[in-house]
Amino acid sequence: MSTETLGEKLRQIREQNELPLRKVAALLDIDVAILSKMERGERKLSKEVVLKLADIYKCNPEELLVLFLSEKIMYEIQDEDLGEKALKVAEKKVKYLKANKTK
Amino acid sequence: MSTETLGEKLRQIREQNELPLRKVAALLDIDVAILSKMERGERKLSKEVVLKLADIYKCNPEELLVLFLSEKIMYEIQDEDLGEKALKVAEKKVKYLKANKTK
DNA sequence: CTAATTTTGACACTTATTGTCAATAGAATA
DNA sequence: TATTCTATTGACAATAAGTGTCAAAATTAG
């Protein structure tokens, strides 16, 4: 399984597109320093930035968004013995909510 | 399935034990107002407080902790269409980490 | 070597979170 | 009803966390 972080993946995609941080940061309208830190996991990525990057790199936003969300989840349960149980409970809740969405 | 929040459950347990907020707050060494808000979901509970409450009420900490963690997870994916997918990815990661824990 | 790119750290600014307190409201009881 | 215990609410200050900006230093490419 892929153990790559979202930041690492984004950097990889950027390099494949041969775009310098400078240009991408300009498109995102953020400072180069921040984007550099985001790619290296020193600053948090926002959903907004992830979606803009998917647009800039013309890649599937879903994959990136799932990775983004799963990292946020992992952050909450890191080092917790009960993490797996909590995930299962959360899954049940999501399914429950989905089933009762329109009610 | 139980749609009860952790705060609601804690209040229920406290009332079953016939303990006033005042006493529990004193045992926790926090302000009554904060505990009141925690039970009503107006303030976040901390892992520390949850464990102390399990101790005070002499109940199984695991159940409370799982609920605590699952609520934190739910908070991260609320309203996200990709929430369920993200949960599955997170589960895989947890399993992967567990398998490689001692390596 | 020079220029472009990236990284690093300091700093200010804003936003979230947390604790403290007192006034108010509600419930139970004398 | 008056009193006391309990719980809720909101204002406020203190603290912590997150963000943006900048410039110097380090690294890489031409």
Tab-separated table of C-alpha atoms (C1' of nucleotides) in Angstrom:
chain	number	residue	atom	x	y	z
A	1	MET	CA	0.000	0.000	0.000
A	2	SER	CA	1.039	3.550	-0.650
A	3	THR	CA	2.606	5.173	2.351
A	4	GLU	CA	3.072	8.431	0.488
A	5	THR	CA	1.711	11.601	2.043
A	6	LEU	CA	-0.522	14.019	0.186
A	7	GLY	CA	2.247	16.589	0.183
A	8	GLU	CA	4.692	14.136	-1.328
A	9	LYS	CA	2.208	13.154	-3.967
A	10	LEU	CA	1.521	16.759	-4.854
A	11	ARG	CA	5.198	17.456	-5.199
A	12	GLN	CA	5.585	14.448	-7.436
A	13	ILE	CA	2.726	15.588	-9.651
A	14	ARG	CA	4.122	19.102	-9.819
A	15	GLU	CA	7.515	17.815	-10.880
A	16	GLN	CA	5.925	15.594	-13.496
A	17	ASN	CA	4.269	18.717	-14.853
A	18	GLU	CA	7.622	20.508	-14.665
A	19	LEU	CA	6.160	23.443	-12.844
A	20	PRO	CA	8.221	25.438	-10.367
A	21	LEU	CA	6.764	26.273	-6.951
A	22	ARG	CA	6.891	29.873	-8.020
A	23	LYS	CA	4.388	29.393	-10.814
A	24	VAL	CA	2.027	27.145	-8.921
A	25	ALA	CA	2.070	29.428	-5.921
A	26	ALA	CA	1.191	32.318	-8.195
A	27	LEU	CA	-1.750	30.399	-9.618
A	28	LEU	CA	-2.891	29.556	-6.115
A	29	ASP	CA	-2.273	33.127	-5.044
A	30	ILE	CA	-0.248	32.065	-2.026
A	31	ASP	CA	3.362	32.581	-0.991
A	32	VAL	CA	5.989	30.219	-2.393
A	33	ALA	CA	7.174	29.503	1.132
A	34	ILE	CA	3.792	28.224	2.186
A	35	LEU	CA	3.438	25.906	-0.775
A	36	SER	CA	6.914	24.580	-0.167
A	37	LYS	CA	5.964	23.832	3.427
A	38	MET	CA	2.688	22.252	2.392
A	39	GLU	CA	4.444	19.841	0.096
A	40	ARG	CA	6.820	18.899	2.852
A	41	GLY	CA	4.102	18.526	5.466
A	42	GLU	CA	5.236	21.474	7.510
A	43	ARG	CA	1.983	23.328	6.957
A	44	LYS	CA	-1.486	21.933	6.655
A	45	LEU	CA	-3.158	21.788	3.293
A	46	SER	CA	-6.665	23.101	2.993
A	47	LYS	CA	-9.414	21.472	1.004
A	48	GLU	CA	-9.542	24.577	-1.131
A	49	VAL	CA	-5.868	24.377	-2.060
A	50	VAL	CA	-6.137	20.675	-2.821
A	51	LEU	CA	-9.004	21.298	-5.228
A	52	LYS	CA	-7.197	24.155	-6.918
A	53	LEU	CA	-4.120	21.982	-7.343
A	54	ALA	CA	-6.174	19.193	-8.894
A	55	ASP	CA	-7.422	21.788	-11.324
A	56	ILE	CA	-3.964	23.188	-12.076
A	57	TYR	CA	-2.454	19.753	-12.599
A	58	LYS	CA	-5.545	18.535	-14.415
A	59	CYS	CA	-5.787	15.451	-12.280
A	60	ASN	CA	-8.659	13.688	-10.558
A	61	PRO	CA	-9.642	15.690	-7.481
A	62	GLU	CA	-11.292	12.706	-5.824
A	63	GLU	CA	-8.109	10.784	-5.237
A	64	LEU	CA	-6.414	13.802	-3.723
A	65	LEU	CA	-9.423	14.660	-1.593
A	66	VAL	CA	-9.696	11.150	-0.211
A	67	LEU	CA	-6.036	11.265	0.730
A	68	PHE	CA	-6.542	14.696	2.251
A	69	LEU	CA	-9.445	13.535	4.387
A	70	SER	CA	-7.810	10.278	5.392
A	71	GLU	CA	-4.789	12.189	6.640
A	72	LYS	CA	-7.009	14.376	8.769
A	73	ILE	CA	-8.618	11.250	10.168
A	74	MET	CA	-5.266	9.621	10.835
A	75	TYR	CA	-4.157	12.708	12.681
A	76	GLU	CA	-7.060	12.293	15.096
A	77	ILE	CA	-6.354	8.673	15.926
A	78	GLN	CA	-2.575	8.578	15.723
A	79	ASP	CA	-1.063	6.272	18.290
A	80	GLU	CA	-4.477	5.386	19.642
A	81	ASP	CA	-4.951	1.708	20.345
A	82	LEU	CA	-8.660	2.156	19.800
A	83	GLY	CA	-8.252	3.885	16.468
A	84	GLU	CA	-9.468	0.974	14.415
A	85	LYS	CA	-12.551	0.517	16.567
A	86	ALA	CA	-13.291	4.212	16.356
A	87	LEU	CA	-13.018	4.054	12.570
A	88	LYS	CA	-15.523	1.239	12.433
A	89	VAL	CA	-17.942	3.166	14.620
A	90	ALA	CA	-17.497	6.223	12.425
A	91	GLU	CA	-18.226	4.136	9.362
A	92	LYS	CA	-21.456	2.947	10.882
A	93	LYS	CA	-22.406	6.518	11.667
A	94	VAL	CA	-21.687	7.662	8.128
A	95	LYS	CA	-23.778	4.856	6.717
A	96	TYR	CA	-26.536	5.633	9.130
A	97	LEU	CA	-26.467	9.296	8.163
A	98	LYS	CA	-26.414	8.467	4.486
A	99	ALA	CA	-29.422	6.164	4.854
A	100	ASN	CA	-31.377	8.876	6.654
A	101	LYS	CA	-30.158	11.783	4.578
A	102	THR	CA	-33.447	12.741	3.000
A	103	LYS	CA	-35.673	11.962	5.942
B	1	MET	CA	-27.768	2.234	16.231
B	2	SER	CA	-27.036	4.685	18.991
B	3	THR	CA	-27.172	8.270	17.875
B	4	GLU	CA	-26.301	9.519	21.327
B	5	THR	CA	-23.376	11.897	21.696
B	6	LEU	CA	-20.569	11.348	24.161
B	7	GLY	CA	-21.726	14.342	26.162
B	8	GLU	CA	-25.250	12.999	26.393
B	9	LYS	CA	-23.982	9.620	27.473
B	10	LEU	CA	-21.780	11.160	30.138
B	11	ARG	CA	-24.669	13.156	31.492
B	12	GLN	CA	-26.786	10.048	31.608
B	13	ILE	CA	-24.107	8.150	33.497
B	14	ARG	CA	-23.642	11.021	35.912
B	15	GLU	CA	-27.345	11.155	36.641
B	16	GLN	CA	-27.449	7.408	37.147
B	17	ASN	CA	-24.728	7.878	39.732
B	18	GLU	CA	-26.707	10.755	41.217
B	19	LEU	CA	-23.758	13.064	41.217
B	20	PRO	CA	-24.188	16.816	40.754
B	21	LEU	CA	-22.040	18.687	38.264
B	22	ARG	CA	-20.548	20.488	41.212
B	23	LYS	CA	-19.032	17.356	42.704
B	24	VAL	CA	-17.810	15.879	39.448
B	25	ALA	CA	-16.308	19.169	38.386
B	26	ALA	CA	-14.479	19.337	41.706
B	27	LEU	CA	-13.092	15.840	41.199
B	28	LEU	CA	-11.984	16.795	37.711
B	29	ASP	CA	-10.627	20.085	39.001
B	30	ILE	CA	-12.429	22.086	36.356
B	31	ASP	CA	-15.129	24.737	36.491
B	32	VAL	CA	-18.759	23.606	36.737
B	33	ALA	CA	-19.599	25.755	33.737
B	34	ILE	CA	-17.127	23.902	31.538
B	35	LEU	CA	-18.409	20.488	32.524
B	36	SER	CA	-21.954	21.621	31.913
B	37	LYS	CA	-20.965	22.766	28.459
B	38	MET	CA	-19.067	19.575	27.756
B	39	GLU	CA	-22.094	17.461	28.532
B	40	ARG	CA	-24.192	19.585	26.217
B	41	GLY	CA	-21.634	19.563	23.441
B	42	GLU	CA	-20.886	23.243	23.691
B	43	ARG	CA	-17.267	22.624	24.595
B	44	LYS	CA	-14.950	19.898	23.415
B	45	LEU	CA	-14.086	17.045	25.707
B	46	SER	CA	-10.455	16.082	26.060
B	47	LYS	CA	-9.167	12.532	26.219
B	48	GLU	CA	-7.885	13.289	29.687
B	49	VAL	CA	-11.306	14.344	30.968
B	50	VAL	CA	-12.975	11.320	29.390
B	51	LEU	CA	-10.573	8.968	31.151
B	52	LYS	CA	-10.999	10.728	34.468
B	53	LEU	CA	-14.776	10.495	34.118
B	54	ALA	CA	-14.582	6.780	33.371
B	55	ASP	CA	-12.616	6.476	36.578
B	56	ILE	CA	-15.032	8.591	38.620
B	57	TYR	CA	-18.065	6.732	37.321
B	58	LYS	CA	-16.271	3.405	37.507
B	59	CYS	CA	-17.233	2.515	33.986
B	60	ASN	CA	-15.342	0.992	31.097
B	61	PRO	CA	-13.081	3.663	29.594
B	62	GLU	CA	-12.862	1.870	26.268
B	63	GLU	CA	-16.429	2.469	25.260
B	64	LEU	CA	-16.190	6.150	26.102
B	65	LEU	CA	-12.863	6.511	24.365
B	66	VAL	CA	-14.109	4.891	21.179
B	67	LEU	CA	-17.044	7.250	21.157
B	68	PHE	CA	-14.723	10.167	21.834
B	69	LEU	CA	-12.439	9.264	18.948
B	70	SER	CA	-15.257	8.487	16.564
B	71	GLU	CA	-16.749	11.904	17.199
B	72	LYS	CA	-13.445	13.538	16.386
B	73	ILE	CA	-13.318	11.537	13.191
B	74	MET	CA	-16.888	12.444	12.297
B	75	TYR	CA	-16.065	16.092	12.800
B	76	GLU	CA	-13.349	15.854	10.150
B	77	ILE	CA	-15.524	14.282	7.485
B	78	GLN	CA	-18.862	15.891	8.185
B	79	ASP	CA	-20.796	16.657	5.035
B	80	GLU	CA	-18.027	15.208	2.895
B	81	ASP	CA	-19.241	12.979	0.113
B	82	LEU	CA	-15.928	11.171	0.188
B	83	GLY	CA	-16.049	10.567	3.923
B	84	GLU	CA	-16.726	6.881	3.658
B	85	LYS	CA	-13.930	6.350	1.171
B	86	ALA	CA	-11.560	8.303	3.373
B	87	LEU	CA	-12.522	6.113	6.331
B	88	LYS	CA	-11.717	2.992	4.370
B	89	VAL	CA	-8.341	4.385	3.365
B	90	ALA	CA	-7.640	5.319	6.968
B	91	GLU	CA	-8.529	1.803	8.065
B	92	LYS	CA	-6.054	0.370	5.623
B	93	LYS	CA	-3.406	2.701	6.922
B	94	VAL	CA	-4.083	1.742	10.522
B	95	LYS	CA	-3.853	-1.922	9.648
B	96	TYR	CA	-0.672	-1.325	7.728
B	97	LEU	CA	0.847	0.542	10.646
B	98	LYS	CA	-0.215	-2.129	13.098
B	99	ALA	CA	1.337	-4.835	10.960
B	100	ASN	CA	4.623	-2.954	10.794
B	101	LYS	CA	4.576	-1.648	14.344
B	102	THR	CA	7.590	-3.530	15.660
B	103	LYS	CA	9.635	-3.457	12.497
C	1	DC	C1'	29.889	31.675	-11.759
C	2	DT	C1'	25.168	33.245	-12.161
C	3	DA	C1'	20.539	32.879	-11.972
C	4	DA	C1'	16.536	30.455	-10.677
C	5	DT	C1'	14.447	27.737	-7.308
C	6	DT	C1'	13.631	26.139	-2.855
C	7	DT	C1'	14.099	26.112	2.106
C	8	DT	C1'	14.292	28.164	6.550
C	9	DG	C1'	13.205	31.020	10.312
C	10	DA	C1'	11.571	35.237	12.346
C	11	DC	C1'	7.746	38.055	12.901
C	12	DA	C1'	3.139	39.963	13.049
C	13	DC	C1'	-1.720	38.986	12.555
C	14	DT	C1'	-5.772	36.512	12.957
C	15	DT	C1'	-8.607	32.867	14.579
C	16	DA	C1'	-9.687	29.033	17.930
C	17	DT	C1'	-9.577	27.229	22.191
C	18	DT	C1'	-9.645	27.400	27.084
C	19	DG	C1'	-10.293	29.038	31.761
C	20	DT	C1'	-12.571	32.303	35.036
C	21	DC	C1'	-16.232	34.544	36.813
C	22	DA	C1'	-20.700	36.359	37.976
C	23	DA	C1'	-25.427	36.868	36.874
C	24	DT	C1'	-29.465	34.377	35.727
C	25	DA	C1'	-32.552	30.513	35.557
C	26	DG	C1'	-34.480	26.321	37.240
C	27	DA	C1'	-35.529	22.610	40.597
C	28	DA	C1'	-36.131	20.814	45.118
C	29	DT	C1'	-37.369	21.445	49.757
C	30	DA	C1'	-38.337	23.544	54.165
D	1	DT	C1'	-43.236	31.525	49.249
D	2	DA	C1'	-38.618	31.771	50.667
D	3	DT	C1'	-34.380	29.449	50.671
D	4	DT	C1'	-30.895	26.618	49.029
D	5	DC	C1'	-28.737	23.737	45.804
D	6	DT	C1'	-27.938	23.031	41.001
D	7	DA	C1'	-27.329	24.174	36.273
D	8	DT	C1'	-27.001	27.407	32.347
D	9	DT	C1'	-25.528	31.438	29.987
D	10	DG	C1'	-22.705	35.010	28.376
D	11	DA	C1'	-18.928	38.209	28.873
D	12	DC	C1'	-14.223	38.490	29.319
D	13	DA	C1'	-9.249	37.555	29.504
D	14	DA	C1'	-5.452	34.407	28.653
D	15	DT	C1'	-3.415	31.180	25.818
D	16	DA	C1'	-2.567	28.427	21.998
D	17	DA	C1'	-2.867	27.323	17.169
D	18	DG	C1'	-3.012	28.502	12.566
D	19	DT	C1'	-1.790	31.801	8.588
D	20	DG	C1'	0.414	35.187	5.801
D	21	DT	C1'	4.642	37.964	4.728
D	22	DC	C1'	9.151	38.649	4.159
D	23	DA	C1'	14.085	38.217	3.489
D	24	DA	C1'	18.201	35.631	4.083
D	25	DA	C1'	20.401	31.250	3.324
D	26	DA	C1'	20.844	26.975	0.875
D	27	DT	C1'	20.372	24.250	-3.083
D	28	DT	C1'	20.011	23.215	-7.918
D	29	DA	C1'	20.323	24.165	-12.874
D	30	DG	C1'	22.217	26.468	-16.829
